[in-house]
mmCIF file of C-alpha atoms in Angstrom:
data_model
loop_
_atom_site.group_PDB
_atom_site.id
_atom_site.type_symbol
_atom_site.label_atom_id
_atom_site.label_comp_id
_atom_site.label_asym_id
_atom_site.label_seq_id
_atom_site.Cartn_x
_atom_site.Cartn_y
_atom_site.Cartn_z
ATOM 1 C CA THR A 1 0.088 -0.058 -0.039
ATOM 2 C CA ASP A 2 2.993 2.278 0.455
ATOM 3 C CA ASN A 3 3.915 1.827 -3.180
ATOM 4 C CA PRO A 4 0.814 1.877 -5.387
ATOM 5 C CA GLY A 5 2.654 1.335 -8.641
ATOM 6 C CA LEU A 6 3.335 -2.330 -7.752
ATOM 7 C CA THR A 7 0.998 -5.300 -8.209
ATOM 8 C CA PRO A 8 0.411 -7.512 -5.233
ATOM 9 C CA SER A 9 2.153 -10.920 -5.617
ATOM 10 C CA VAL A 10 -0.306 -12.823 -3.316
ATOM 11 C CA PRO A 11 -3.324 -14.255 -5.367
ATOM 12 C CA THR A 12 -6.656 -13.323 -4.372
ATOM 13 C CA ALA A 13 -8.996 -16.044 -2.934
ATOM 14 C CA GLN A 14 -11.159 -16.081 -6.203
ATOM 15 C CA THR A 15 -7.986 -16.753 -8.331
ATOM 16 C CA TYR A 16 -6.766 -19.497 -6.142
ATOM 17 C CA ASN A 17 -10.109 -21.281 -6.197
ATOM 18 C CA MET A 18 -10.387 -21.134 -10.000
ATOM 19 C CA SER A 19 -6.839 -22.462 -10.336
ATOM 20 C CA SER A 20 -7.448 -25.338 -7.949
ATOM 21 C CA CYS A 21 -10.784 -26.262 -9.820
ATOM 22 C CA THR A 22 -9.005 -26.410 -13.194
ATOM 23 C CA LEU A 23 -6.172 -28.700 -11.785
ATOM 24 C CA GLN A 24 -8.697 -31.160 -10.402
ATOM 25 C CA LYS A 25 -10.586 -31.282 -13.802
ATOM 26 C CA THR A 26 -7.370 -31.910 -15.509
ATOM 27 C CA SER A 27 -6.427 -34.584 -13.049
ATOM 28 C CA ALA A 28 -9.851 -36.383 -13.289
ATOM 29 C CA GLY A 29 -9.714 -36.267 -16.966
ATOM 30 C CA TRP A 30 -6.396 -37.997 -17.120
ATOM 31 C CA LYS A 31 -7.587 -40.682 -14.718
ATOM 32 C CA ILE A 32 -10.517 -41.355 -16.983
ATOM 33 C CA PHE A 33 -8.183 -41.339 -20.115
ATOM 34 C CA PHE A 34 -5.989 -44.000 -18.498
ATOM 35 C CA ALA A 35 -8.751 -46.111 -17.327
ATOM 36 C CA ILE A 36 -10.135 -46.340 -21.033
ATOM 37 C CA VAL A 37 -6.626 -47.016 -22.225
ATOM 38 C CA LEU A 38 -6.370 -49.810 -19.673
ATOM 39 C CA ALA A 39 -9.748 -51.240 -20.602
ATOM 40 C CA LEU A 40 -9.052 -51.377 -24.192
ATOM 41 C CA SER A 41 -5.647 -52.965 -23.576
ATOM 42 C CA LEU A 42 -7.222 -55.713 -21.446
ATOM 43 C CA LEU A 43 -9.864 -56.271 -23.965
ATOM 44 C CA ALA A 44 -7.281 -56.544 -26.865
ATOM 45 C CA ASN A 45 -5.278 -58.992 -24.723
ATOM 46 C CA LEU A 46 -8.331 -61.153 -24.128
ATOM 47 C CA ILE A 47 -9.220 -61.205 -27.823
ATOM 48 C CA PHE A 48 -5.614 -62.119 -28.651
ATOM 49 C CA PHE A 49 -5.535 -64.933 -26.178
ATOM 50 C CA ALA A 50 -8.662 -66.415 -27.456
ATOM 51 C CA LEU A 51 -7.458 -66.364 -31.003
ATOM 52 C CA LEU A 52 -4.200 -68.264 -29.686
ATOM 53 C CA VAL A 53 -6.469 -70.738 -28.056
ATOM 54 C CA ILE A 54 -8.569 -71.250 -31.174
ATOM 55 C CA ILE A 55 -5.577 -71.524 -33.463
ATOM 56 C CA GLY A 56 -3.795 -73.810 -31.040
ATOM 57 C CA SER A 57 -6.760 -75.935 -30.643
ATOM 58 C CA VAL A 58 -6.926 -76.510 -34.325
ATOM 59 C CA MET A 59 -3.126 -77.228 -34.623
ATOM 60 C CA PHE A 60 -3.103 -79.649 -31.707
ATOM 61 C CA ALA A 61 -6.396 -81.400 -32.733
ATOM 62 C CA SER A 62 -4.662 -82.040 -36.134
ATOM 63 C CA LEU A 63 -1.793 -83.492 -34.301
ATOM 64 C CA GLU A 64 -3.738 -85.635 -31.918
ATOM 65 C CA SER A 65 -5.881 -86.932 -34.831
ATOM 66 C CA LYS A 66 -2.685 -88.559 -36.035
ATOM 67 C CA ALA A 67 -1.755 -89.887 -32.535
ATOM 68 C CA TYR A 68 1.498 -87.744 -32.585
ATOM 69 C CA TYR A 69 4.058 -88.354 -30.026
ATOM 70 C CA ASN A 70 7.277 -86.791 -29.286
ATOM 71 C CA GLU A 71 10.469 -88.753 -28.944
ATOM 72 C CA LYS A 72 12.387 -88.067 -25.876
ATOM 73 C CA VAL A 73 15.968 -89.326 -26.097
ATOM 74 C CA ILE A 74 16.885 -91.606 -22.927
ATOM 75 C CA GLN A 75 20.304 -92.750 -24.300
ATOM 76 C CA PRO A 76 21.947 -91.419 -27.353
ATOM 77 C CA GLY A 77 22.989 -93.910 -30.157
ATOM 78 C CA PRO A 78 22.633 -94.432 -33.916
ATOM 79 C CA VAL A 79 19.490 -93.091 -35.464
ATOM 80 C CA THR A 80 19.181 -96.233 -37.721
ATOM 81 C CA ALA A 81 18.796 -98.404 -34.448
ATOM 82 C CA LYS A 82 16.342 -97.320 -31.945
ATOM 83 C CA ILE A 83 14.701 -98.955 -28.992
ATOM 84 C CA ALA A 84 11.422 -97.467 -27.995
ATOM 85 C CA ILE A 85 10.210 -97.470 -24.412
ATOM 86 C CA ILE A 86 6.458 -97.412 -24.019
ATOM 87 C CA ASN A 87 5.150 -96.811 -20.477
ATOM 88 C CA ILE A 88 2.168 -98.482 -18.936
ATOM 89 C CA HIS A 89 1.500 -96.474 -15.777
ATOM 90 C CA GLY A 90 -1.386 -96.281 -13.416
ATOM 91 C CA ILE A 91 -4.777 -98.209 -13.389
ATOM 92 C CA ILE A 92 -5.094 -99.763 -16.735
ATOM 93 C CA GLN A 93 -8.262 -98.467 -18.351
ATOM 94 C CA ASN A 94 -9.558 -98.136 -22.045
ATOM 95 C CA GLU A 95 -7.733 -94.733 -22.401
ATOM 96 C CA THR A 96 -4.636 -96.496 -21.287
ATOM 97 C CA ALA A 97 -5.038 -99.191 -23.945
ATOM 98 C CA LYS A 98 -5.773 -96.700 -26.605
ATOM 99 C CA GLN A 99 -2.510 -94.872 -25.921
ATOM 100 C CA ILE A 100 -0.381 -97.916 -25.977
ATOM 101 C CA GLU A 101 -1.862 -98.924 -29.303
ATOM 102 C CA GLU A 102 -1.027 -95.529 -30.619
ATOM 103 C CA GLN A 103 2.548 -95.682 -29.501
ATOM 104 C CA ILE A 104 2.929 -99.213 -30.734
ATOM 105 C CA ASN A 105 1.702 -97.965 -34.124
ATOM 106 C CA ASN A 106 4.174 -95.201 -34.112
ATOM 107 C CA ALA A 107 6.903 -97.825 -33.585
ATOM 108 C CA TYR A 108 5.388 -100.002 -36.170
ATOM 109 C CA LYS A 109 5.744 -97.201 -38.936
ATOM 110 C CA ASP A 110 9.298 -96.426 -37.901
ATOM 111 C CA ASN A 111 11.588 -98.886 -39.648
ATOM 112 C CA ASN A 112 14.549 -97.769 -37.345
ATOM 113 C CA VAL A 113 12.909 -99.027 -34.248
ATOM 114 C CA LYS A 114 14.337 -102.504 -33.731
ATOM 115 C CA ALA A 115 12.865 -103.462 -30.349
ATOM 116 C CA LEU A 116 10.286 -102.212 -27.751
ATOM 117 C CA ILE A 117 10.588 -102.201 -24.081
ATOM 118 C CA PHE A 118 7.324 -101.943 -21.973
ATOM 119 C CA ARG A 119 8.068 -100.163 -18.738
ATOM 120 C CA ILE A 120 5.179 -101.375 -16.412
ATOM 121 C CA VAL A 121 4.182 -99.560 -13.229
ATOM 122 C CA THR A 122 0.622 -100.769 -12.472
ATOM 123 C CA PRO A 123 -1.380 -102.835 -10.085
ATOM 124 C CA GLY A 124 -3.482 -103.783 -13.121
ATOM 125 C CA GLY A 125 -7.010 -102.704 -13.995
ATOM 126 C CA ALA A 126 -9.835 -103.358 -16.334
ATOM 127 C CA VAL A 127 -9.900 -106.784 -17.972
ATOM 128 C CA GLY A 128 -10.823 -105.781 -21.476
ATOM 129 C CA ALA A 129 -8.094 -102.978 -21.642
ATOM 130 C CA SER A 130 -5.526 -105.371 -20.142
ATOM 131 C CA ASP A 131 -6.409 -107.991 -22.802
ATOM 132 C CA ARG A 132 -6.124 -105.443 -25.616
ATOM 133 C CA ILE A 133 -2.539 -104.452 -24.529
ATOM 134 C CA ASN A 134 -1.423 -107.985 -24.538
ATOM 135 C CA HIS A 135 -2.997 -108.412 -28.061
ATOM 136 C CA TYR A 136 -1.381 -105.223 -29.436
ATOM 137 C CA ILE A 137 2.047 -106.409 -28.063
ATOM 138 C CA GLN A 138 1.667 -109.813 -29.696
ATOM 139 C CA GLN A 139 0.330 -108.315 -32.860
ATOM 140 C CA PHE A 140 3.395 -106.153 -33.145
ATOM 141 C CA LYS A 141 5.711 -109.034 -32.659
ATOM 142 C CA ALA A 142 3.962 -111.231 -35.226
ATOM 143 C CA GLN A 143 3.841 -108.555 -37.812
ATOM 144 C CA THR A 144 7.354 -107.039 -37.480
ATOM 145 C CA GLY A 145 9.307 -109.991 -36.175
ATOM 146 C CA LYS A 146 10.986 -107.610 -33.713
ATOM 147 C CA PRO A 147 11.207 -108.244 -30.005
ATOM 148 C CA ALA A 148 9.568 -106.909 -26.960
ATOM 149 C CA VAL A 149 10.696 -106.840 -23.414
ATOM 150 C CA ALA A 150 8.820 -106.207 -20.231
ATOM 151 C CA PHE A 151 10.510 -104.095 -17.699
ATOM 152 C CA MET A 152 8.739 -104.261 -14.304
ATOM 153 C CA ASP A 153 9.265 -101.056 -12.188
ATOM 154 C CA THR A 154 8.001 -100.943 -8.483
ATOM 155 C CA ILE A 155 4.606 -102.966 -9.196
ATOM 156 C CA ALA A 156 3.533 -104.926 -12.178
ATOM 157 C CA ALA A 157 0.655 -106.961 -10.745
ATOM 158 C CA SER A 158 -2.291 -108.697 -12.180
ATOM 159 C CA GLY A 159 -3.288 -106.727 -15.386
ATOM 160 C CA GLY A 160 0.346 -105.544 -15.335
ATOM 161 C CA TYR A 161 1.658 -109.001 -15.540
ATOM 162 C CA TYR A 162 -1.041 -109.991 -17.989
ATOM 163 C CA ALA A 163 0.553 -107.299 -20.319
ATOM 164 C CA ALA A 164 4.161 -108.537 -19.509
ATOM 165 C CA ALA A 165 3.259 -112.142 -20.442
ATOM 166 C CA ALA A 166 3.091 -110.965 -24.225
ATOM 167 C CA CYS A 167 6.817 -110.086 -24.255
ATOM 168 C CA ASP A 168 9.766 -112.239 -25.260
ATOM 169 C CA GLU A 169 11.563 -111.421 -21.889
ATOM 170 C CA ILE A 170 10.747 -109.963 -18.496
ATOM 171 C CA VAL A 171 13.044 -108.058 -16.415
ATOM 172 C CA ALA A 172 12.066 -106.965 -12.984
ATOM 173 C CA GLU A 173 13.620 -104.561 -10.407
ATOM 174 C CA PRO A 174 14.761 -106.185 -7.114
ATOM 175 C CA THR A 175 11.976 -104.557 -5.292
ATOM 176 C CA VAL A 176 9.130 -105.171 -7.654
ATOM 177 C CA ILE A 177 5.712 -106.548 -6.609
ATOM 178 C CA THR A 178 4.290 -108.858 -9.229
ATOM 179 C CA GLY A 179 2.058 -111.816 -9.704
ATOM 180 C CA SER A 180 -1.671 -111.560 -8.415
ATOM 181 C CA ILE A 181 -2.849 -113.728 -11.281
ATOM 182 C CA GLY A 182 -6.586 -113.726 -10.998
ATOM 183 C CA VAL A 183 -9.708 -111.798 -11.404
ATOM 184 C CA VAL A 184 -11.924 -109.661 -8.937
ATOM 185 C CA MET A 185 -15.413 -108.165 -9.092
ATOM 186 C CA GLY A 186 -16.695 -105.570 -6.789
ATOM 187 C CA HIS A 187 -20.300 -104.689 -6.174
ATOM 188 C CA PHE A 188 -22.183 -102.142 -4.128
ATOM 189 C CA VAL A 189 -25.518 -102.913 -2.429
ATOM 190 C CA PHE A 190 -27.672 -99.755 -1.737
ATOM 191 C CA GLN A 191 -30.799 -101.390 -0.397
ATOM 192 C CA GLU A 192 -30.369 -100.430 3.272
ATOM 193 C CA LEU A 193 -29.244 -96.823 2.496
ATOM 194 C CA LEU A 194 -32.180 -96.232 0.112
ATOM 195 C CA GLU A 195 -34.988 -97.951 1.883
ATOM 196 C CA MET A 196 -34.215 -97.558 5.552
ATOM 197 C CA LYS A 197 -32.248 -94.208 5.431
ATOM 198 C CA LEU A 198 -33.916 -92.318 2.681
ATOM 199 C CA GLY A 199 -37.235 -94.170 2.491
ATOM 200 C CA ILE A 200 -36.796 -94.806 -1.410
ATOM 201 C CA LYS A 201 -38.029 -98.230 -2.437
ATOM 202 C CA PRO A 202 -36.882 -99.140 -6.166
ATOM 203 C CA ILE A 203 -39.259 -101.148 -8.448
ATOM 204 C CA ILE A 204 -37.679 -103.416 -10.805
ATOM 205 C CA VAL A 205 -39.516 -104.942 -13.745
ATOM 206 C CA LYS A 206 -37.749 -107.675 -15.556
ATOM 207 C CA SER A 207 -38.256 -110.351 -18.267
ATOM 208 C CA GLY A 208 -36.330 -113.082 -16.199
ATOM 209 C CA PRO A 209 -35.167 -113.616 -12.763
ATOM 210 C CA LYS A 210 -31.440 -113.456 -13.804
ATOM 211 C CA LYS A 211 -31.781 -110.359 -15.817
ATOM 212 C CA ASP A 212 -30.457 -107.925 -13.129
ATOM 213 C CA TRP A 213 -28.151 -110.236 -11.219
ATOM 214 C CA PRO A 214 -26.661 -108.791 -9.321
ATOM 215 C CA THR A 215 -28.622 -105.774 -8.470
ATOM 216 C CA ALA A 216 -27.569 -102.942 -6.215
ATOM 217 C CA PHE A 217 -31.038 -102.805 -4.698
ATOM 218 C CA GLU A 218 -31.165 -106.144 -2.857
ATOM 219 C CA PRO A 219 -28.597 -108.472 -1.095
ATOM 220 C CA VAL A 220 -26.676 -110.774 -3.337
ATOM 221 C CA SER A 221 -27.625 -114.333 -2.687
ATOM 222 C CA ASP A 222 -25.438 -117.486 -2.818
ATOM 223 C CA GLU A 223 -27.119 -118.599 -5.988
ATOM 224 C CA GLN A 224 -26.329 -115.374 -7.605
ATOM 225 C CA ILE A 225 -22.599 -115.494 -6.456
ATOM 226 C CA ALA A 226 -22.384 -119.020 -7.919
ATOM 227 C CA TYR A 227 -24.102 -117.866 -11.131
ATOM 228 C CA LEU A 228 -21.616 -114.910 -11.571
ATOM 229 C CA LYS A 229 -18.563 -117.268 -10.712
ATOM 230 C CA GLU A 230 -19.700 -119.665 -13.394
ATOM 231 C CA LYS A 231 -20.508 -117.053 -16.089
ATOM 232 C CA LEU A 232 -17.928 -114.299 -15.440
ATOM 233 C CA ILE A 233 -15.203 -115.046 -12.926
ATOM 234 C CA MET A 234 -13.926 -118.410 -13.921
ATOM 235 C CA PRO A 235 -14.017 -117.803 -17.676
ATOM 236 C CA THR A 236 -12.005 -114.624 -17.289
ATOM 237 C CA TYR A 237 -9.684 -116.254 -14.898
ATOM 238 C CA GLU A 238 -9.081 -119.183 -17.147
ATOM 239 C CA ARG A 239 -8.230 -116.738 -19.969
ATOM 240 C CA PHE A 240 -5.595 -115.126 -17.746
ATOM 241 C CA VAL A 241 -4.024 -118.552 -17.042
ATOM 242 C CA ASP A 242 -4.048 -119.370 -20.734
ATOM 243 C CA VAL A 243 -2.318 -116.029 -21.597
ATOM 244 C CA VAL A 244 0.364 -116.500 -19.059
ATOM 245 C CA ALA A 245 0.822 -120.316 -20.049
ATOM 246 C CA THR A 246 1.164 -119.093 -23.746
ATOM 247 C CA GLY A 247 3.610 -116.307 -22.965
ATOM 248 C CA ARG A 248 5.687 -118.480 -20.678
ATOM 249 C CA ARG A 249 5.347 -121.576 -22.601
ATOM 250 C CA THR A 250 9.193 -122.348 -22.590
ATOM 251 C CA LYS A 251 9.361 -121.792 -18.716
ATOM 252 C CA LEU A 252 6.150 -122.945 -17.291
ATOM 253 C CA THR A 253 3.264 -125.559 -18.122
ATOM 254 C CA ARG A 254 -0.223 -124.625 -17.733
ATOM 255 C CA ASP A 255 -0.689 -126.687 -14.538
ATOM 256 C CA GLN A 256 2.399 -124.920 -13.064
ATOM 257 C CA VAL A 257 0.886 -121.569 -13.932
ATOM 258 C CA LYS A 258 -2.554 -122.509 -12.230
ATOM 259 C CA GLN A 259 -0.721 -123.479 -9.041
ATOM 260 C CA LEU A 260 0.729 -119.803 -8.942
ATOM 261 C CA ALA A 261 -2.479 -118.278 -10.108
ATOM 262 C CA ASP A 262 -4.283 -118.214 -6.651
ATOM 263 C CA GLY A 263 -4.131 -114.356 -6.541
ATOM 264 C CA SER A 264 -0.905 -114.335 -4.564
ATOM 265 C CA ILE A 265 1.768 -111.650 -5.069
ATOM 266 C CA TYR A 266 5.420 -112.320 -5.499
ATOM 267 C CA ASN A 267 8.502 -110.407 -4.897
ATOM 268 C CA ALA A 268 11.329 -110.453 -7.613
ATOM 269 C CA LYS A 269 13.201 -113.301 -6.056
ATOM 270 C CA GLU A 270 10.060 -115.506 -5.724
ATOM 271 C CA ALA A 271 8.947 -114.423 -9.270
ATOM 272 C CA LEU A 272 12.316 -115.545 -10.637
ATOM 273 C CA GLU A 273 12.360 -118.893 -8.734
ATOM 274 C CA ASN A 274 8.802 -119.661 -10.157
ATOM 275 C CA ASN A 275 9.788 -118.615 -13.631
ATOM 276 C CA LEU A 276 7.238 -115.789 -13.711
ATOM 277 C CA ILE A 277 10.227 -113.493 -14.864
ATOM 278 C CA ASP A 278 13.551 -113.940 -16.604
ATOM 279 C CA LYS A 279 15.740 -111.644 -14.885
ATOM 280 C CA ILE A 280 16.252 -109.340 -11.994
ATOM 281 C CA GLY A 281 17.904 -106.050 -12.900
ATOM 282 C CA TYR A 282 17.212 -102.440 -13.748
ATOM 283 C CA LEU A 283 16.287 -100.377 -16.938
ATOM 284 C CA GLN A 284 19.887 -100.729 -18.506
ATOM 285 C CA ASP A 285 19.637 -104.441 -17.958
ATOM 286 C CA ALA A 286 16.178 -104.416 -20.006
ATOM 287 C CA ILE A 287 18.014 -102.392 -22.641
ATOM 288 C CA GLN A 288 20.671 -104.750 -22.844
ATOM 289 C CA SER A 289 18.251 -107.630 -23.183
ATOM 290 C CA ALA A 290 16.414 -105.666 -26.043
ATOM 291 C CA LYS A 291 19.594 -105.106 -27.959
ATOM 292 C CA ASP A 292 20.611 -108.822 -27.429
ATOM 293 C CA LEU A 293 17.083 -110.032 -28.813
ATOM 294 C CA ALA A 294 17.302 -107.584 -31.705
ATOM 295 C CA ASN A 295 20.949 -108.600 -32.407
ATOM 296 C CA ILE A 296 22.298 -105.079 -32.496
ATOM 297 C CA LYS A 297 25.351 -103.748 -30.573
ATOM 298 C CA LYS A 298 24.406 -100.072 -30.187
ATOM 299 C CA ALA A 299 21.054 -98.336 -29.948
ATOM 300 C CA LYS A 300 19.270 -94.893 -29.644
ATOM 301 C CA VAL A 301 16.953 -95.517 -26.654
ATOM 302 C CA ILE A 302 13.799 -93.151 -26.926
ATOM 303 C CA GLU A 303 10.722 -92.767 -24.952
ATOM 304 C CA TYR A 304 7.255 -91.717 -26.541
ATOM 305 C CA GLU A 305 5.594 -88.867 -24.767
ATOM 306 C CA LYS A 306 2.527 -86.835 -25.610
ATOM 307 C CA PRO A 307 3.113 -83.424 -26.670
ATOM 308 C CA PHE A 308 1.596 -80.340 -24.828
ATOM 309 C CA SER A 309 -2.147 -80.038 -25.564
ATOM 310 C CA LEU A 310 -4.645 -77.397 -24.879
ATOM 311 C CA GLU A 311 -7.152 -80.061 -24.384
ATOM 312 C CA SER A 312 -5.497 -80.985 -20.991
ATOM 313 C CA ILE A 313 -6.198 -77.525 -19.726
ATOM 314 C CA PHE A 314 -9.502 -76.622 -21.166
ATOM 315 C CA GLY A 315 -10.910 -80.046 -22.116
ATOM 316 C CA ALA A 316 -11.309 -81.516 -18.646
ATOM 317 C CA GLN A 317 -14.983 -81.785 -17.561
ATOM 318 C CA SER A 318 -16.181 -80.343 -14.278
ATOM 319 C CA ILE A 319 -17.013 -82.601 -11.423
ATOM 320 C CA PHE A 320 -20.674 -81.790 -11.944
ATOM 321 C CA GLY A 321 -20.360 -82.797 -15.735
ATOM 322 C CA GLN A 322 -19.095 -86.124 -14.857
ATOM 323 C CA LEU A 323 -22.235 -86.942 -12.575
ATOM 324 C CA SER A 324 -23.993 -88.393 -15.634
ATOM 325 C CA ARG A 325 -26.169 -91.372 -16.178
ATOM 326 C CA ASN A 326 -23.227 -93.363 -17.397
ATOM 327 C CA SER A 327 -21.468 -92.559 -14.005
ATOM 328 C CA LEU A 328 -24.247 -94.026 -12.124
ATOM 329 C CA TYR A 329 -24.386 -96.994 -14.215
ATOM 330 C CA GLU A 330 -20.696 -97.635 -13.739
ATOM 331 C CA LEU A 331 -21.125 -97.199 -9.895
ATOM 332 C CA THR A 332 -23.914 -99.682 -9.664
ATOM 333 C CA THR A 333 -22.699 -102.242 -12.313
ATOM 334 C CA PRO A 334 -20.192 -104.790 -11.124
ATOM 335 C CA GLN A 335 -16.679 -104.528 -12.689
ATOM 336 C CA MET A 336 -14.294 -107.377 -13.522
ATOM 337 C CA MET A 337 -10.855 -106.322 -12.904
ATOM 338 C CA TYR A 338 -7.329 -107.820 -13.316
ATOM 339 C CA LEU A 339 -6.311 -105.766 -10.480
ATOM 340 C CA TRP A 340 -4.264 -106.295 -7.184
ATOM 341 C CA HIS A 341 -6.078 -104.241 -4.583
ATOM 342 C CA PRO A 342 -4.434 -104.686 -1.039
#
């Protein structure tokens, strides 16, 4: 005020409020802009990922339709002399048999494959699937004249031994569990649960008394057990004995197989003493046996493995999708198994 020619440097209240409002509007505008950019970026990435999934699904579906498998090198060697390892792992099911067939077909089409090794780590499984694997191995040997060696790793019981019996030689690890030659059938009875707990009484209309034997809705009688043993258990058991007797014909008679086929399990030493296997050893011993049988000195040892598939991520059904009529049928229907179940 002493110098009226100078303009005050301190802004008035009205000027300050206008500047603050402008800054707030500018800041809010930038936030909206960045939010829109982020949203568009996420949308673009989702669309790009969806395109990759579609393209990848088409590519891998094409590969899987040809039963394509990668070759993983286990032991280097000449390309013209290969030994292919085919793994039989876990409970033997229809899908297991299908994969084994695909891998055997791959080996069949490869003239450089001179022998197969079936690495067996299984307590067994479904009767039909075990029988098909045995058939595929025998078919490969008959069509190519090439040898097959079974290598028992950890456990190769029941259906696992059923598959091994098709091979020219059986090598087992020192700690293996094998044998369990026989058939088992499980069955659930829900009568008490349905009628006494839930108050549900099923009504069954059938053309004859044996049509639903055994049923999950009433106790199994001695007559039904005898009927199932005659019609299912014993024929399936006799086939198991025949398969082993045929596969081990140079070492065991059918009567000797029958003496061993009471469902008992055997360790490696016992299996060797009873001629159920030919040698106790490890994978390298099985590889050497395969080379000897194929009459080759050196070999490139490979293992078939399924390539990455988007189906393994996106194709699995939810637990609710699996609760179908087929699942209920499988639950209530007796299943015959070549399976060791301690």
